Tab-separated table of C-alpha atoms in Angstrom:
chain	number	residue	atom	x	y	z
A	110	MET	CA	-30.282	8.673	-15.096
A	111	ALA	CA	-32.625	5.253	-16.234
A	112	LYS	CA	-36.253	3.814	-15.337
A	113	LEU	CA	-35.933	1.656	-12.330
A	114	LYS	CA	-38.416	-0.926	-14.536
A	115	GLU	CA	-36.018	-0.980	-17.150
A	116	LEU	CA	-32.992	-1.671	-14.823
A	117	LEU	CA	-34.896	-4.667	-13.031
A	118	SER	CA	-35.976	-6.226	-16.548
A	119	PHE	CA	-32.213	-7.644	-16.529
A	120	ILE	CA	-32.340	-9.525	-13.238
A	121	ASN	CA	-34.640	-12.355	-12.025
A	122	ILE	CA	-37.058	-10.951	-9.283
A	123	LEU	CA	-38.272	-13.777	-6.742
A	124	GLU	CA	-40.788	-11.449	-5.189
A	125	SER	CA	-41.171	-7.691	-5.026
A	126	TRP	CA	-43.381	-4.922	-2.475
A	127	ASN	CA	-44.390	-1.447	-3.411
A	128	ASP	CA	-43.656	-1.500	-7.093
A	129	ARG	CA	-43.561	1.335	-9.176
A	130	ASP	CA	-41.409	2.596	-11.811
A	131	LEU	CA	-38.918	5.754	-10.786
A	132	ASP	CA	-36.189	7.653	-12.268
A	133	ILE	CA	-32.991	6.164	-10.973
A	134	ARG	CA	-30.125	8.133	-10.422
A	135	GLY	CA	-27.485	5.468	-9.931
A	136	LEU	CA	-26.513	2.275	-7.994
A	137	ALA	CA	-24.903	1.598	-4.211
A	138	TYR	CA	-23.785	-1.608	-2.609
A	139	ASN	CA	-22.349	0.827	0.332
A	140	SER	CA	-24.977	2.925	2.350
A	141	ARG	CA	-22.167	5.138	2.968
A	142	SER	CA	-22.138	5.882	-0.765
A	143	VAL	CA	-25.796	6.348	-1.501
A	144	GLU	CA	-27.061	9.637	-2.972
A	145	GLN	CA	-30.605	10.615	-3.532
A	146	GLY	CA	-32.381	8.697	-5.951
A	147	ASP	CA	-29.912	5.688	-5.724
A	148	VAL	CA	-30.795	1.932	-5.976
A	149	PHE	CA	-29.179	0.247	-2.771
A	150	VAL	CA	-27.993	-3.429	-3.542
A	151	CYS	CA	-27.836	-5.084	-0.242
A	152	ILE	CA	-25.142	-7.719	-0.309
A	153	LYS	CA	-24.092	-10.199	2.621
A	154	GLY	CA	-20.372	-10.163	2.540
A	155	PHE	CA	-17.764	-11.908	4.867
A	156	LYS	CA	-17.544	-9.475	7.415
A	157	THR	CA	-20.972	-7.342	7.105
A	158	ASP	CA	-24.202	-7.801	5.389
A	159	GLY	CA	-25.047	-4.658	3.524
A	160	HIS	CA	-29.082	-5.827	4.897
A	161	ARG	CA	-28.321	-4.026	8.478
A	162	TYR	CA	-27.845	-0.759	6.689
A	163	VAL	CA	-31.125	0.003	4.758
A	164	ALA	CA	-31.938	2.626	7.368
A	165	GLU	CA	-28.411	4.371	6.540
A	166	ALA	CA	-29.136	3.972	2.656
A	167	VAL	CA	-32.582	5.271	2.934
A	168	LYS	CA	-31.461	8.199	4.846
A	169	ASN	CA	-28.733	9.118	2.268
A	170	GLY	CA	-31.686	8.967	-0.174
A	171	ALA	CA	-32.151	5.199	-1.518
A	172	ALA	CA	-35.330	5.429	-3.721
A	173	ALA	CA	-35.878	1.390	-3.940
A	174	ILE	CA	-33.777	-1.866	-2.529
A	175	VAL	CA	-32.756	-4.892	-3.940
A	176	VAL	CA	-32.179	-7.841	-1.267
A	177	GLU	CA	-31.983	-11.594	-0.682
A	178	ASP	CA	-34.384	-11.413	2.590
A	179	TYR	CA	-37.231	-9.069	3.055
A	180	GLN	CA	-36.607	-6.182	5.075
A	181	SER	CA	-39.912	-5.640	7.670
A	182	GLY	CA	-40.348	-1.897	8.350
A	183	TRP	CA	-40.159	-0.047	4.767
A	184	GLU	CA	-43.749	-0.419	3.608
A	185	ASP	CA	-43.485	2.847	1.032
A	186	LEU	CA	-40.074	1.748	0.106
A	187	PRO	CA	-40.164	-0.253	-3.263
A	188	GLN	CA	-38.194	-3.525	-2.663
A	189	TYR	CA	-37.321	-6.213	-4.867
A	190	GLN	CA	-36.188	-9.716	-3.754
A	191	VAL	CA	-33.322	-11.674	-5.750
A	192	LYS	CA	-31.636	-15.462	-5.199
A	193	ASP	CA	-28.189	-13.781	-5.637
A	194	SER	CA	-27.576	-9.980	-4.986
A	195	ARG	CA	-24.188	-9.919	-5.998
A	196	ARG	CA	-25.224	-11.202	-9.459
A	197	ALA	CA	-28.276	-9.120	-9.411
A	198	LEU	CA	-25.522	-5.897	-8.838
A	199	ALA	CA	-23.336	-7.322	-11.642
A	200	ALA	CA	-26.385	-7.455	-14.120
A	201	LEU	CA	-28.117	-4.070	-13.074
A	202	SER	CA	-24.459	-2.269	-13.350
A	203	ASP	CA	-24.259	-3.522	-16.826
A	204	ALA	CA	-27.752	-2.541	-17.794
A	205	PHE	CA	-27.253	1.083	-15.950
A	206	TYR	CA	-24.167	1.790	-17.539
A	207	ASN	CA	-25.806	0.572	-21.125
A	208	HIS	CA	-23.410	-2.649	-21.357
A	209	PRO	CA	-19.951	-0.954	-21.898
A	210	SER	CA	-18.066	-4.118	-22.361
A	211	ASN	CA	-19.994	-4.896	-25.319
A	212	ALA	CA	-18.450	-1.923	-26.933
A	213	MET	CA	-14.592	-3.275	-26.877
A	214	LYS	CA	-12.523	-5.940	-26.865
A	215	THR	CA	-12.141	-7.303	-23.622
A	216	ILE	CA	-9.432	-9.364	-22.302
A	217	GLY	CA	-9.472	-11.528	-19.478
A	218	ILE	CA	-6.771	-13.042	-17.845
A	219	THR	CA	-6.860	-15.807	-14.889
A	220	ALA	CA	-3.615	-17.766	-13.156
A	221	THR	CA	-2.420	-18.596	-9.676
A	222	ASN	CA	0.569	-16.731	-10.858
A	223	GLY	CA	1.419	-13.701	-13.445
A	224	LYS	CA	-1.859	-12.383	-13.980
A	225	THR	CA	-0.511	-8.562	-13.231
A	226	SER	CA	2.685	-9.198	-15.783
A	227	THR	CA	0.434	-10.916	-18.321
A	228	SER	CA	-1.778	-8.268	-18.364
A	229	PHE	CA	1.041	-5.434	-18.727
A	230	MET	CA	2.522	-7.396	-21.437
A	231	THR	CA	-0.600	-8.064	-23.123
A	232	ASP	CA	-1.250	-3.778	-22.774
A	233	ALA	CA	2.120	-3.040	-23.735
A	234	ILE	CA	1.594	-5.049	-27.221
A	235	LEU	CA	-1.476	-3.515	-27.764
A	236	GLU	CA	-0.268	0.233	-27.304
A	237	GLU	CA	2.672	-0.778	-29.688
A	238	HIS	CA	0.176	-1.236	-32.372
A	239	GLY	CA	-1.195	2.034	-31.613
A	240	LEU	CA	-4.580	0.713	-29.858
A	241	LYS	CA	-6.280	2.866	-27.109
A	242	THR	CA	-6.240	0.867	-24.357
A	243	GLY	CA	-7.673	0.207	-20.653
A	244	LEU	CA	-5.953	-1.791	-18.114
A	245	ILE	CA	-7.641	-3.113	-14.828
A	246	GLY	CA	-5.533	-5.333	-12.367
A	247	THR	CA	-3.742	-5.823	-8.855
A	248	VAL	CA	-1.545	-2.803	-9.453
A	249	VAL	CA	-3.349	-0.413	-11.051
A	250	VAL	CA	-6.414	0.802	-13.186
A	251	LYS	CA	-5.248	3.288	-16.001
A	252	PHE	CA	-7.220	4.428	-19.581
A	253	GLY	CA	-6.130	7.672	-21.095
A	254	ASP	CA	-4.798	9.934	-18.634
A	255	TYR	CA	-6.377	8.175	-16.190
A	256	SER	CA	-4.574	6.293	-13.641
A	257	GLU	CA	-5.249	5.240	-9.949
A	258	PRO	CA	-3.739	2.458	-7.818
A	259	THR	CA	-6.207	-0.796	-6.852
A	260	LYS	CA	-7.339	-2.370	-3.886
A	261	LEU	CA	-8.782	-5.390	-5.221
A	262	THR	CA	-7.409	-7.691	-8.181
A	263	THR	CA	-10.666	-7.298	-9.974
A	264	PRO	CA	-13.289	-4.347	-8.600
A	265	GLU	CA	-16.667	-4.777	-7.327
A	266	SER	CA	-18.808	-5.104	-10.397
A	267	LEU	CA	-20.525	-1.799	-10.127
A	268	ASP	CA	-16.856	-0.284	-10.321
A	269	LEU	CA	-15.961	-2.015	-12.880
A	270	HIS	CA	-18.630	-1.480	-15.125
A	271	HIS	CA	-17.947	2.432	-14.462
A	272	TYR	CA	-14.743	1.832	-15.245
A	273	PHE	CA	-15.671	-0.088	-18.331
A	274	ALA	CA	-18.115	2.747	-19.135
A	275	GLN	CA	-15.461	6.187	-18.700
A	276	MET	CA	-13.219	3.712	-21.308
A	277	ARG	CA	-15.942	3.470	-23.675
A	278	ASP	CA	-16.691	7.068	-23.166
A	279	GLN	CA	-12.982	7.773	-24.304
A	280	ASP	CA	-13.097	5.616	-26.987
A	281	VAL	CA	-10.726	2.809	-25.489
A	282	SER	CA	-10.824	-0.040	-28.449
A	283	HIS	CA	-9.174	-3.191	-25.992
A	284	VAL	CA	-9.390	-3.512	-22.227
A	285	THR	CA	-6.930	-6.121	-20.481
A	286	MET	CA	-7.839	-7.126	-17.002
A	287	GLU	CA	-7.098	-9.770	-14.245
A	288	VAL	CA	-9.640	-11.961	-13.442
A	289	SER	CA	-8.928	-13.275	-9.488
A	290	SER	CA	-10.831	-16.241	-8.460
A	291	SER	CA	-12.654	-14.361	-5.878
A	292	ALA	CA	-13.903	-11.739	-8.392
A	293	LEU	CA	-15.358	-14.987	-10.329
A	294	ASP	CA	-16.976	-16.572	-7.021
A	295	LEU	CA	-18.647	-13.370	-6.060
A	296	SER	CA	-19.817	-12.191	-9.387
A	297	ARG	CA	-17.614	-9.574	-9.437
A	298	VAL	CA	-17.236	-10.061	-13.390
A	299	GLY	CA	-21.028	-11.241	-13.895
A	300	SER	CA	-22.478	-9.579	-17.249
A	301	VAL	CA	-18.752	-8.671	-18.601
A	302	ASP	CA	-18.650	-9.332	-22.173
A	303	PHE	CA	-15.042	-11.124	-22.577
A	304	ASP	CA	-13.691	-11.682	-26.184
A	305	ILE	CA	-10.543	-13.632	-24.867
A	306	VAL	CA	-10.053	-15.358	-21.669
A	307	THR	CA	-7.104	-17.335	-20.773
A	308	LEU	CA	-5.974	-19.795	-17.492
A	309	ASN	CA	-2.361	-19.670	-17.687
A	310	ASN	CA	-1.485	-21.988	-14.456
A	311	ILE	CA	-2.950	-22.999	-11.019
A	312	SER	CA	-1.757	-23.705	-7.682
A	313	ARG	CA	-2.658	-23.675	-4.492
A	314	GLU	CA	-3.498	-20.310	-3.025
A	315	HIS	CA	-6.675	-18.913	-1.319
A	316	ILE	CA	-8.013	-22.558	-0.208
A	317	ASP	CA	-8.943	-20.769	2.820
A	318	LEU	CA	-11.754	-18.583	0.920
A	319	HIS	CA	-12.606	-21.466	-1.303
A	320	GLY	CA	-12.698	-24.453	0.844
A	321	SER	CA	-10.960	-26.811	-1.110
A	322	PHE	CA	-8.689	-26.649	-4.399
A	323	GLU	CA	-11.338	-28.187	-6.369
A	324	GLU	CA	-13.377	-26.012	-5.821
A	325	TYR	CA	-10.578	-22.936	-6.497
A	326	PHE	CA	-10.155	-24.425	-9.740
A	327	ASN	CA	-13.460	-24.427	-10.612
A	328	SER	CA	-13.617	-20.783	-9.932
A	329	LYS	CA	-10.681	-20.035	-12.298
A	330	ALA	CA	-12.048	-22.641	-14.673
A	331	SER	CA	-15.726	-21.197	-15.159
A	332	LEU	CA	-13.944	-18.203	-16.904
A	333	ILE	CA	-12.789	-20.384	-19.831
A	334	ARG	CA	-16.263	-22.658	-19.198
A	335	ASN	CA	-18.458	-19.727	-19.840
A	336	ALA	CA	-16.928	-18.353	-22.911
A	337	GLY	CA	-19.254	-18.159	-25.884
A	338	GLU	CA	-18.834	-19.979	-29.117
A	339	ASP	CA	-17.720	-16.491	-30.532
A	340	LYS	CA	-14.737	-15.983	-28.330
A	341	TRP	CA	-11.294	-17.400	-27.973
A	342	ALA	CA	-9.965	-19.221	-25.294
A	343	ILE	CA	-6.013	-19.822	-24.613
A	344	LEU	CA	-4.922	-22.640	-22.751
A	345	ASN	CA	-1.033	-24.215	-21.711
A	346	LEU	CA	-0.672	-27.478	-22.429
A	347	ASP	CA	2.485	-27.592	-20.056
A	348	ASP	CA	-0.524	-27.271	-16.825
A	349	SER	CA	-2.456	-30.394	-16.518
A	350	TYR	CA	-5.703	-27.988	-15.270
A	351	SER	CA	-5.371	-25.807	-17.778
A	352	ALA	CA	-5.153	-28.304	-20.838
A	353	SER	CA	-7.853	-30.036	-19.141
A	354	LEU	CA	-10.245	-27.215	-20.338
A	355	ILE	CA	-10.114	-27.620	-23.969
A	356	ASP	CA	-12.990	-29.766	-24.411
A	357	GLU	CA	-15.157	-27.987	-21.468
A	358	THR	CA	-15.691	-24.622	-23.509
A	359	LYS	CA	-17.690	-23.213	-26.518
A	360	ALA	CA	-15.085	-21.079	-27.246
A	361	ASN	CA	-12.145	-21.094	-29.866
A	362	VAL	CA	-9.393	-23.079	-28.279
A	363	LEU	CA	-5.540	-21.863	-29.011
A	364	THR	CA	-3.113	-24.006	-26.999
A	365	PHE	CA	0.683	-23.091	-26.468
A	366	SER	CA	3.883	-24.687	-24.405
A	367	VAL	CA	7.288	-24.091	-23.298
A	368	GLU	CA	8.386	-27.573	-22.077
A	369	THR	CA	5.802	-30.246	-23.615
A	370	GLY	CA	6.687	-29.129	-27.393
A	371	ASP	CA	3.005	-29.813	-27.695
A	372	GLY	CA	0.306	-27.038	-29.133
A	373	ASP	CA	-0.771	-24.286	-31.687
A	374	LEU	CA	2.363	-22.208	-30.615
A	375	VAL	CA	5.261	-23.311	-29.244
A	376	CYS	CA	8.588	-21.999	-27.145
A	377	LYS	CA	11.736	-23.214	-29.151
A	378	ASP	CA	15.053	-22.471	-28.025
A	379	LEU	CA	14.930	-20.768	-25.339
A	380	ASP	CA	18.185	-19.085	-23.608
A	381	LEU	CA	17.839	-18.001	-19.981
A	382	SER	CA	21.305	-17.446	-19.444
A	383	THR	CA	21.264	-13.642	-18.523
A	384	GLY	CA	18.168	-13.963	-16.652
A	385	ARG	CA	16.356	-12.585	-19.365
A	386	ALA	CA	15.000	-14.632	-22.219
A	387	LYS	CA	15.296	-15.463	-25.494
A	388	PHE	CA	13.482	-17.947	-27.792
A	389	ASN	CA	11.610	-18.629	-31.045
A	390	VAL	CA	8.054	-18.807	-31.277
A	391	GLU	CA	6.451	-21.300	-33.994
A	392	ILE	CA	2.857	-21.227	-35.094
A	393	ARG	CA	2.403	-25.201	-35.856
A	394	LYS	CA	-1.139	-25.145	-37.110
A	395	PRO	CA	-2.775	-22.467	-39.148
A	396	PHE	CA	-5.751	-20.612	-37.606
A	397	THR	CA	-8.237	-18.026	-38.719
A	398	VAL	CA	-9.306	-14.538	-37.105
A	399	GLU	CA	-11.419	-12.294	-38.419
A	400	GLY	CA	-10.471	-13.118	-42.081
A	401	LYS	CA	-6.897	-13.227	-41.776
A	402	THR	CA	-5.075	-16.737	-41.567
A	403	TYR	CA	-1.964	-17.155	-39.769
A	404	GLU	CA	-0.041	-19.970	-41.640
A	405	PRO	CA	2.812	-21.977	-40.013
A	406	GLN	CA	5.950	-20.069	-39.063
A	407	GLU	CA	8.279	-19.379	-36.944
A	408	PHE	CA	10.119	-15.593	-35.449
A	409	PRO	CA	12.101	-14.528	-32.858
A	410	ILE	CA	11.589	-13.203	-29.085
A	411	GLU	CA	13.297	-10.906	-26.919
A	412	LEU	CA	12.050	-10.048	-23.406
A	413	SER	CA	13.669	-7.441	-21.618
A	414	THR	CA	11.593	-8.711	-18.234
A	415	PRO	CA	13.517	-11.520	-16.430
A	416	GLY	CA	12.452	-14.581	-15.387
A	417	TYR	CA	11.329	-18.108	-16.677
A	418	HIS	CA	7.360	-16.931	-15.582
A	419	SER	CA	8.150	-14.040	-18.023
A	420	VAL	CA	8.395	-16.416	-21.282
A	421	TYR	CA	4.765	-18.121	-20.270
A	422	ASN	CA	3.317	-14.928	-19.647
A	423	SER	CA	4.774	-13.630	-22.795
A	424	MET	CA	3.208	-16.631	-24.765
A	425	VAL	CA	-0.083	-15.774	-23.461
A	426	ALA	CA	0.259	-11.928	-24.490
A	427	ILE	CA	1.608	-12.795	-27.876
A	428	THR	CA	-1.432	-15.385	-28.340
A	429	VAL	CA	-3.682	-12.302	-27.556
A	430	GLY	CA	-1.635	-10.122	-29.914
A	431	LEU	CA	-2.123	-12.631	-32.845
A	432	LEU	CA	-6.060	-12.849	-31.822
A	433	ASN	CA	-6.241	-9.088	-31.903
A	434	GLU	CA	-4.323	-9.173	-35.674
A	435	VAL	CA	-1.279	-7.473	-34.470
A	436	PRO	CA	1.504	-7.518	-36.603
A	437	ILE	CA	4.490	-9.575	-35.506
A	438	PRO	CA	7.204	-7.000	-35.588
A	439	THR	CA	4.837	-5.356	-33.432
A	440	ILE	CA	4.772	-7.707	-30.916
A	441	GLN	CA	8.524	-8.324	-31.025
A	442	ALA	CA	8.926	-4.512	-30.077
A	443	GLY	CA	6.027	-4.219	-27.764
A	444	LEU	CA	7.755	-7.556	-25.863
A	445	LYS	CA	11.586	-6.130	-26.115
A	446	GLY	CA	10.448	-2.596	-24.893
A	447	PHE	CA	8.164	-3.699	-22.049
A	448	GLY	CA	10.093	-3.167	-19.002
A	449	GLY	CA	8.252	-4.962	-16.301
A	450	VAL	CA	5.827	-4.853	-13.398
A	451	GLU	CA	7.172	-4.068	-10.074
A	452	ARG	CA	7.914	-6.963	-7.556
A	453	ARG	CA	7.657	-9.893	-10.133
A	454	PHE	CA	11.102	-10.894	-10.629
A	455	GLU	CA	12.368	-7.292	-10.979
A	456	MET	CA	15.579	-6.460	-11.384
A	457	VAL	CA	16.450	-3.453	-9.015
A	458	PHE	CA	19.957	-3.375	-9.196
A	459	GLU	CA	22.452	-4.770	-11.490
A	460	ASP	CA	25.843	-4.093	-11.141
A	461	ASP	CA	28.743	-6.436	-9.308
A	462	ILE	CA	25.785	-7.849	-7.592
A	463	LYS	CA	22.359	-8.470	-8.661
A	464	ILE	CA	19.169	-7.322	-6.417
A	465	LEU	CA	16.085	-9.312	-7.479
A	466	ASP	CA	12.663	-8.509	-5.794
A	467	ASP	CA	9.813	-11.113	-6.567
A	468	HIS	CA	6.561	-11.483	-5.114
A	469	PHE	CA	7.258	-15.454	-3.694
A	470	ALA	CA	3.414	-15.846	-3.341
A	471	ASN	CA	2.766	-19.593	-3.232
A	472	TYR	CA	4.491	-22.559	-3.746
A	473	GLY	CA	4.003	-22.441	-7.727
A	474	ASN	CA	5.680	-18.775	-7.990
A	475	ILE	CA	8.559	-19.828	-5.737
A	476	ASN	CA	9.130	-22.904	-7.881
A	477	VAL	CA	9.179	-20.575	-11.423
A	478	THR	CA	11.235	-18.281	-9.894
A	479	LEU	CA	14.061	-20.571	-8.346
A	480	ASN	CA	13.989	-22.179	-11.719
A	481	THR	CA	14.973	-18.990	-13.168
A	482	LEU	CA	17.603	-18.492	-11.037
A	483	GLN	CA	19.061	-22.011	-11.585
A	484	GLN	CA	19.322	-21.292	-15.354
A	485	MET	CA	21.072	-17.630	-14.281
A	486	GLU	CA	25.355	-17.046	-14.330
A	487	TYR	CA	25.914	-15.813	-10.673
A	488	SER	CA	28.228	-16.862	-7.655
A	489	ASN	CA	26.262	-17.180	-4.667
A	490	LEU	CA	22.308	-16.630	-3.618
A	491	LYS	CA	21.491	-14.691	-0.531
A	492	LEU	CA	17.807	-15.441	-0.143
A	493	VAL	CA	16.066	-12.959	1.861
A	494	TYR	CA	12.589	-14.084	2.607
A	495	ALA	CA	9.526	-12.737	4.406
A	496	ILE	CA	7.570	-15.271	5.743
A	497	ARG	CA	3.947	-15.030	4.929
A	498	GLY	CA	1.783	-13.393	7.492
A	499	SER	CA	-2.027	-14.517	8.199
A	500	ARG	CA	-2.381	-17.066	5.319
A	501	GLY	CA	-2.260	-20.271	7.084
A	502	ILE	CA	-0.133	-23.279	7.973
A	503	THR	CA	-0.760	-24.690	4.408
A	504	VAL	CA	0.618	-22.088	2.536
A	505	ASN	CA	3.473	-21.525	4.502
A	506	ARG	CA	4.287	-25.346	4.579
A	507	GLU	CA	4.150	-25.268	1.035
A	508	ASN	CA	6.164	-22.438	0.709
A	509	ALA	CA	8.773	-23.672	2.550
A	510	LYS	CA	8.669	-26.772	1.027
A	511	ALA	CA	9.277	-25.236	-2.362
A	512	ILE	CA	12.326	-23.340	-1.095
A	513	VAL	CA	13.808	-26.814	0.690
A	514	GLU	CA	13.011	-28.498	-2.331
A	515	TRP	CA	15.154	-26.096	-4.560
A	516	ALA	CA	17.903	-25.580	-1.723
A	517	PRO	CA	20.227	-28.124	-3.405
A	518	LYS	CA	19.942	-27.016	-6.983
A	519	LEU	CA	20.794	-23.809	-5.960
A	520	GLY	CA	23.862	-24.570	-3.233
A	521	LEU	CA	21.288	-22.883	-1.232
A	522	THR	CA	22.144	-23.801	2.967
A	523	GLU	CA	20.649	-20.521	4.854
A	524	VAL	CA	17.890	-18.851	4.649
A	525	ILE	CA	17.659	-15.288	5.988
A	526	ALA	CA	14.234	-14.818	7.056
A	527	THR	CA	12.083	-11.805	8.587
A	528	LEU	CA	8.993	-11.401	9.799
A	529	SER	CA	8.873	-7.759	8.725
A	530	HIS	CA	7.091	-6.447	12.028
A	531	SER	CA	7.173	-2.907	11.444
A	532	HIS	CA	6.201	-3.113	7.754
A	533	VAL	CA	3.199	-5.285	8.129
A	534	ASP	CA	-0.824	-4.412	9.098
A	535	GLU	CA	-2.332	-6.924	11.614
A	536	LYS	CA	-3.776	-8.521	8.844
A	537	ASP	CA	-0.553	-9.723	7.339
A	538	ARG	CA	1.112	-10.325	10.426
A	539	VAL	CA	3.069	-13.900	10.704
A	540	THR	CA	1.449	-15.614	13.503
A	541	GLU	CA	3.713	-18.643	15.775
A	542	GLU	CA	1.902	-21.744	13.813
A	543	GLU	CA	3.235	-20.130	10.467
A	544	LEU	CA	6.781	-19.140	11.974
A	545	ARG	CA	7.171	-22.827	14.131
A	546	VAL	CA	5.731	-24.528	10.574
A	547	PHE	CA	8.878	-22.155	8.463
A	548	GLN	CA	11.458	-23.102	11.090
A	549	GLU	CA	10.677	-26.942	11.406
A	550	MET	CA	10.662	-27.547	7.543
A	551	MET	CA	13.995	-25.525	7.234
A	552	GLU	CA	15.516	-27.820	10.683
A	553	GLU	CA	14.320	-30.814	8.645
A	554	ALA	CA	16.138	-30.007	5.869
A	555	GLY	CA	19.363	-28.787	7.490
A	556	ILE	CA	18.837	-25.293	6.203
A	557	HIS	CA	20.213	-22.633	8.768
A	558	VAL	CA	17.569	-19.714	9.502
A	559	ASP	CA	18.694	-16.286	10.354
A	560	LEU	CA	15.777	-15.103	11.757
A	561	TYR	CA	15.387	-11.427	12.220
A	562	LYS	CA	12.136	-9.410	13.633
A	563	GLU	CA	12.849	-6.418	11.416
A	564	LEU	CA	13.159	-6.346	7.549
A	565	ASP	CA	15.631	-3.529	7.653
A	566	ASP	CA	18.199	-5.983	9.346
A	567	ALA	CA	17.827	-9.160	7.363
A	568	ILE	CA	18.362	-7.047	4.009
A	569	HIS	CA	21.411	-5.504	5.755
A	570	HIS	CA	22.913	-9.291	6.472
A	571	ALA	CA	22.214	-9.867	3.107
A	572	LEU	CA	24.055	-6.765	1.383
A	573	SER	CA	27.052	-7.094	4.078
A	574	GLU	CA	27.644	-10.608	3.264
A	575	ALA	CA	27.237	-10.354	-0.891
A	576	GLU	CA	30.082	-10.264	-2.851
A	577	LYS	CA	30.818	-9.650	-6.836
A	578	ASP	CA	28.527	-11.819	-8.947
A	579	ASP	CA	26.357	-12.813	-6.163
A	580	VAL	CA	22.264	-12.472	-6.647
A	581	VAL	CA	20.223	-11.174	-3.584
A	582	LEU	CA	17.187	-12.387	-3.954
A	583	LEU	CA	14.559	-10.237	-2.108
A	584	ALA	CA	11.607	-12.808	-1.623
A	585	GLY	CA	7.986	-12.486	-0.090
A	586	CYS	CA	4.472	-10.969	-0.128
A	587	GLN	CA	3.549	-8.164	1.606
A	588	GLY	CA	6.309	-8.523	4.182
A	589	MET	CA	8.648	-7.500	1.529
A	590	ASP	CA	6.819	-4.835	-0.273
A	591	PRO	CA	9.163	-1.993	1.373
A	592	GLY	CA	11.971	-4.314	0.410
A	593	ALA	CA	13.817	-2.511	-2.711
A	594	LYS	CA	13.401	0.714	-1.415
A	595	ILE	CA	15.167	-0.533	1.473
A	596	ALA	CA	17.811	-2.082	-0.211
A	597	LEU	CA	18.458	0.933	-2.496
A	598	GLU	CA	18.944	2.983	0.361
A	599	GLN	CA	21.027	1.004	2.159
A	600	LEU	CA	23.335	1.009	-0.854
A	601	ASN	CA	23.325	4.420	-0.920
A	602	LYS	CA	24.802	4.827	2.250
A	603	THR	CA	27.388	2.017	1.643
A	604	ARG	CA	28.101	3.298	-1.693
A	605	PRO	CA	27.871	7.123	-1.906
A	606	GLU	CA	29.955	7.497	-5.071
A	607	MET	CA	27.021	6.075	-6.503
A	608	ASP	CA	24.920	8.002	-9.060
A	609	GLU	CA	21.764	8.246	-6.750
A	610	GLU	CA	19.268	9.043	-10.127
A	611	LYS	CA	20.278	5.660	-11.575
A	612	LEU	CA	20.147	3.803	-8.216
A	613	PHE	CA	16.650	4.769	-7.373
A	614	LYS	CA	15.287	4.485	-10.924
A	615	PRO	CA	13.651	1.317	-10.612
A	616	LEU	CA	11.337	2.994	-7.577
A	617	LYS	CA	10.461	5.904	-9.690
A	618	ASN	CA	6.936	4.249	-10.656
A	619	ARG	CA	6.505	2.255	-7.682
A	620	VAL	CA	3.067	1.911	-6.024
A	621	ALA	CA	3.965	-0.944	-3.848
A	622	GLY	CA	6.061	-0.463	-0.314
A	623	ILE	CA	7.395	3.504	-0.979
A	624	LEU	CA	5.304	5.073	1.935
């Protein structure tokens, strides 16, 4: 319960009608979710406009509405006009729940690739230190005994601040969350009090949503640029876009690198021969956090998660750990014990052959994945690629370009491609143009494509040809979500002597592609 006048003091009202103070029971942005005594905030979305549903909201009990455009026909209803109803929703939500993110150390992680893995790594380190943590991201929202799969990388602001409030009430001290570019653009993280922010990398993705790469970068960069003087920003010197923000934030900055050898923290002596990284971290410059000073020193790190990208993700997680005064031995133990996130260069089978499952979302992601493979020891690579559907010609051309560029380095002359027809919804269906641009790129490079309509057939092709010490890479986004399950089920049929419990263990806590 809150007073309407008190809530409204946190937003800029352009004009009001029928203004009066009320007891408010809650907030809603979906008219179907409105309950008696709620304020209904009308949001203009991509597919629909909340202003069209005022009648339904009032029928369900809305006591007042917040609008961008005046709504006639509601002469007795308190109505408040704002410039940006999404921003207003965030501020109202934060106020309604009494500013919950202020009560916790909140860590915001953005990047084109690696947000999920970095968030989980960070959470693992904080949990290893015995802290009570919360995690919000693409795969799951979890805190205490509560856990649920998520639909958005970053929840809508009302839901987000509600999560924060629940966490605060359960005495959570540290929250790690993924922050998507769309969430920044659409004010979903509005009024969140971030203590630590990081931009790890950026490459072409979601260009259609933002209009241009520059706008996409500016959306990501806003997380860093808006950080306050008493906050920390972690930046990657190996990524020119991340590095460019060093002088564009008021926050205290810590930099790191894996390749250039520059920065406050540096990755040294990297060994990826097994696919799982071992390296040393050198703290090159002293820095102080809340009275604790870290002097120049060097310490070893061993990761259980495979992949070159895991090194970058871990450098962020290590830095976050240090900024939260987690002892170095605890950071080492947390990373060693962290088994990874599903579909992020995940080793789902490791015997005479290896089966790897990777999200393979975009040019940058593919580059990092195939760079890791180049550093691994194996005989031949079998690439099963689920072409990315309904993401446009640009993304598919660049994904194909990445494969083409790495093909000669990996000895790849064949790609087993699939449309995953029975495993994707209409919104992820591969269009004729997307298929055409992929095939043209492969043909120009002299790479043979075995194209299958169904994912099951493509995986069967790869497994039937795989020999000792080969790697089968299941690569792709939504179209490859069920890939690991299909591959292990096919192995179970062809290798009945294998222990079923051990074989299917990688699927035990899976969310993607299990149904």
